[in-house]
Each structure stands twice: as C-alpha cells, then as structure tokens.
Amino acid sequence: MAKTAPISKKKRNFAPNNPKPIKDGNNTNSPYRG
C-alpha cells in the first residue's frame, strides 16, 4: 500500500480531472497530459 500511496498522489496531481494540469499547460511534454 505504501508503494501505491506516493504513485497515486503523483498521478492525482497530473490527473486530467484536476485543474492543476490545466494550469500547468506549459508542460505539454508531460506524459500525463491528455
């Protein structure tokens, strides 16, 4: 569980559902950006 905890947190930050990635539109190279 501890292993998936940090991964989930990182994925959540880059999640397309979050307004964070939208604000970080400068990072178009991000693999998480749809």
PDB file of N, CA and C in Angstrom:
ATOM      1  N   MET A   1       0.841  -1.201   0.000  1.00  0.00           N
ATOM      2  CA  MET A   1       0.000   0.000   0.000  1.00  0.00           C
ATOM      3  C   MET A   1       0.883   1.261   0.000  1.00  0.00           C
ATOM      4  N   ALA A   2       1.929   1.197   0.771  1.00  0.00           N
ATOM      5  CA  ALA A   2       2.821   2.362   0.856  1.00  0.00           C
ATOM      6  C   ALA A   2       3.438   2.647  -0.511  1.00  0.00           C
ATOM      7  N   LYS A   3       3.557   1.593  -1.302  1.00  0.00           N
ATOM      8  CA  LYS A   3       4.179   1.788  -2.629  1.00  0.00           C
ATOM      9  C   LYS A   3       3.204   2.497  -3.572  1.00  0.00           C
ATOM     10  N   THR A   4       1.945   2.186  -3.457  1.00  0.00           N
ATOM     11  CA  THR A   4       0.955   2.787  -4.359  1.00  0.00           C
ATOM     12  C   THR A   4       0.518   4.154  -3.844  1.00  0.00           C
ATOM     13  N   ALA A   5       0.765   4.413  -2.578  1.00  0.00           N
ATOM     14  CA  ALA A   5       0.350   5.692  -1.993  1.00  0.00           C
ATOM     15  C   ALA A   5       1.020   6.868  -2.714  1.00  0.00           C
ATOM     16  N   PRO A   6       2.332   6.881  -2.791  1.00  0.00           N
ATOM     17  CA  PRO A   6       3.024   8.001  -3.450  1.00  0.00           C
ATOM     18  C   PRO A   6       2.705   8.070  -4.937  1.00  0.00           C
ATOM     19  N   ILE A   7       2.551   6.918  -5.563  1.00  0.00           N
ATOM     20  CA  ILE A   7       2.248   6.899  -7.001  1.00  0.00           C
ATOM     21  C   ILE A   7       0.864   7.517  -7.242  1.00  0.00           C
ATOM     22  N   SER A   8      -0.085   7.149  -6.373  1.00  0.00           N
ATOM     23  CA  SER A   8      -1.458   7.661  -6.519  1.00  0.00           C
ATOM     24  C   SER A   8      -1.463   9.177  -6.341  1.00  0.00           C
ATOM     25  N   LYS A   9      -0.661   9.626  -5.388  1.00  0.00           N
ATOM     26  CA  LYS A   9      -0.605  11.076  -5.113  1.00  0.00           C
ATOM     27  C   LYS A   9      -0.033  11.801  -6.333  1.00  0.00           C
ATOM     28  N   LYS A  10       0.993  11.222  -6.915  1.00  0.00           N
ATOM     29  CA  LYS A  10       1.622  11.871  -8.071  1.00  0.00           C
ATOM     30  C   LYS A  10       0.665  11.857  -9.259  1.00  0.00           C
ATOM     31  N   LYS A  11      -0.015  10.754  -9.449  1.00  0.00           N
ATOM     32  CA  LYS A  11      -0.956  10.645 -10.577  1.00  0.00           C
ATOM     33  C   LYS A  11      -2.112  11.619 -10.378  1.00  0.00           C
ATOM     34  N   ARG A  12      -2.492  11.812  -9.126  1.00  0.00           N
ATOM     35  CA  ARG A  12      -3.617  12.713  -8.833  1.00  0.00           C
ATOM     36  C   ARG A  12      -3.228  14.145  -9.217  1.00  0.00           C
ATOM     37  N   ASN A  13      -1.994  14.493  -8.960  1.00  0.00           N
ATOM     38  CA  ASN A  13      -1.536  15.854  -9.288  1.00  0.00           C
ATOM     39  C   ASN A  13      -1.591  16.084 -10.793  1.00  0.00           C
ATOM     40  N   PHE A  14      -1.297  15.019 -11.547  1.00  0.00           N
ATOM     41  CA  PHE A  14      -1.268  15.150 -13.011  1.00  0.00           C
ATOM     42  C   PHE A  14      -2.579  14.687 -13.638  1.00  0.00           C
ATOM     43  N   ALA A  15      -3.521  14.330 -12.760  1.00  0.00           N
ATOM     44  CA  ALA A  15      -4.797  13.844 -13.271  1.00  0.00           C
ATOM     45  C   ALA A  15      -5.464  14.911 -14.139  1.00  0.00           C
ATOM     46  N   PRO A  16      -6.043  14.508 -15.266  1.00  0.00           N
ATOM     47  CA  PRO A  16      -6.717  15.452 -16.169  1.00  0.00           C
ATOM     48  C   PRO A  16      -7.979  16.020 -15.529  1.00  0.00           C
ATOM     49  N   ASN A  17      -8.490  15.308 -14.529  1.00  0.00           N
ATOM     50  CA  ASN A  17      -9.703  15.780 -13.848  1.00  0.00           C
ATOM     51  C   ASN A  17      -9.387  16.955 -12.930  1.00  0.00           C
ATOM     52  N   ASN A  18      -8.105  17.059 -12.560  1.00  0.00           N
ATOM     53  CA  ASN A  18      -7.700  18.142 -11.655  1.00  0.00           C
ATOM     54  C   ASN A  18      -7.414  19.419 -12.442  1.00  0.00           C
ATOM     55  N   PRO A  19      -7.713  20.572 -11.874  1.00  0.00           N
ATOM     56  CA  PRO A  19      -7.450  21.844 -12.555  1.00  0.00           C
ATOM     57  C   PRO A  19      -5.963  22.195 -12.520  1.00  0.00           C
ATOM     58  N   LYS A  20      -5.169  21.357 -11.828  1.00  0.00           N
ATOM     59  CA  LYS A  20      -3.727  21.638 -11.723  1.00  0.00           C
ATOM     60  C   LYS A  20      -3.027  21.459 -13.073  1.00  0.00           C
ATOM     61  N   PRO A  21      -3.265  20.343 -13.751  1.00  0.00           N
ATOM     62  CA  PRO A  21      -2.600  20.119 -15.039  1.00  0.00           C
ATOM     63  C   PRO A  21      -3.029  21.161 -16.077  1.00  0.00           C
ATOM     64  N   ILE A  22      -4.259  21.617 -15.964  1.00  0.00           N
ATOM     65  CA  ILE A  22      -4.768  22.613 -16.917  1.00  0.00           C
ATOM     66  C   ILE A  22      -3.996  23.927 -16.731  1.00  0.00           C
ATOM     67  N   LYS A  23      -3.705  24.228 -15.461  1.00  0.00           N
ATOM     68  CA  LYS A  23      -2.972  25.464 -15.168  1.00  0.00           C
ATOM     69  C   LYS A  23      -1.526  25.321 -15.654  1.00  0.00           C
ATOM     70  N   ASP A  24      -1.016  24.091 -15.574  1.00  0.00           N
ATOM     71  CA  ASP A  24       0.367  23.826 -15.999  1.00  0.00           C
ATOM     72  C   ASP A  24       0.401  23.499 -17.485  1.00  0.00           C
ATOM     73  N   GLY A  25      -0.320  24.247 -18.271  1.00  0.00           N
ATOM     74  CA  GLY A  25      -0.376  23.984 -19.710  1.00  0.00           C
ATOM     75  C   GLY A  25       0.999  24.143 -20.356  1.00  0.00           C
ATOM     76  N   ASN A  26       1.920  24.771 -19.646  1.00  0.00           N
ATOM     77  CA  ASN A  26       3.264  24.949 -20.205  1.00  0.00           C
ATOM     78  C   ASN A  26       3.976  23.605 -20.349  1.00  0.00           C
ATOM     79  N   ASN A  27       3.552  22.658 -19.513  1.00  0.00           N
ATOM     80  CA  ASN A  27       4.183  21.334 -19.553  1.00  0.00           C
ATOM     81  C   ASN A  27       3.463  20.439 -20.563  1.00  0.00           C
ATOM     82  N   THR A  28       3.521  20.789 -21.827  1.00  0.00           N
ATOM     83  CA  THR A  28       2.840  19.986 -22.852  1.00  0.00           C
ATOM     84  C   THR A  28       3.592  18.688 -23.069  1.00  0.00           C
ATOM     85  N   ASN A  29       4.838  18.644 -22.633  1.00  0.00           N
ATOM     86  CA  ASN A  29       5.650  17.440 -22.799  1.00  0.00           C
ATOM     87  C   ASN A  29       5.278  16.383 -21.767  1.00  0.00           C
ATOM     88  N   SER A  30       4.462  16.768 -20.793  1.00  0.00           N
ATOM     89  CA  SER A  30       4.069  15.840 -19.724  1.00  0.00           C
ATOM     90  C   SER A  30       3.340  14.637 -20.324  1.00  0.00           C
ATOM     91  N   PRO A  31       3.740  13.440 -19.942  1.00  0.00           N
ATOM     92  CA  PRO A  31       3.102  12.220 -20.458  1.00  0.00           C
ATOM     93  C   PRO A  31       1.700  12.049 -19.872  1.00  0.00           C
ATOM     94  N   TYR A  32       1.429  12.745 -18.771  1.00  0.00           N
ATOM     95  CA  TYR A  32       0.114  12.631 -18.132  1.00  0.00           C
ATOM     96  C   TYR A  32      -0.897  13.551 -18.811  1.00  0.00           C
ATOM     97  N   ARG A  33      -0.379  14.522 -19.545  1.00  0.00           N
ATOM     98  CA  ARG A  33      -1.295  15.491 -20.188  1.00  0.00           C
ATOM     99  C   ARG A  33      -1.978  14.827 -21.385  1.00  0.00           C
ATOM    100  N   GLY A  34      -3.317  14.800 -21.386  1.00  0.00           N
ATOM    101  CA  GLY A  34      -4.054  14.142 -22.465  1.00  0.00           C
ATOM    102  C   GLY A  34      -3.879  14.885 -23.760  1.00  0.00           C
TER     103      GLY A  34
END
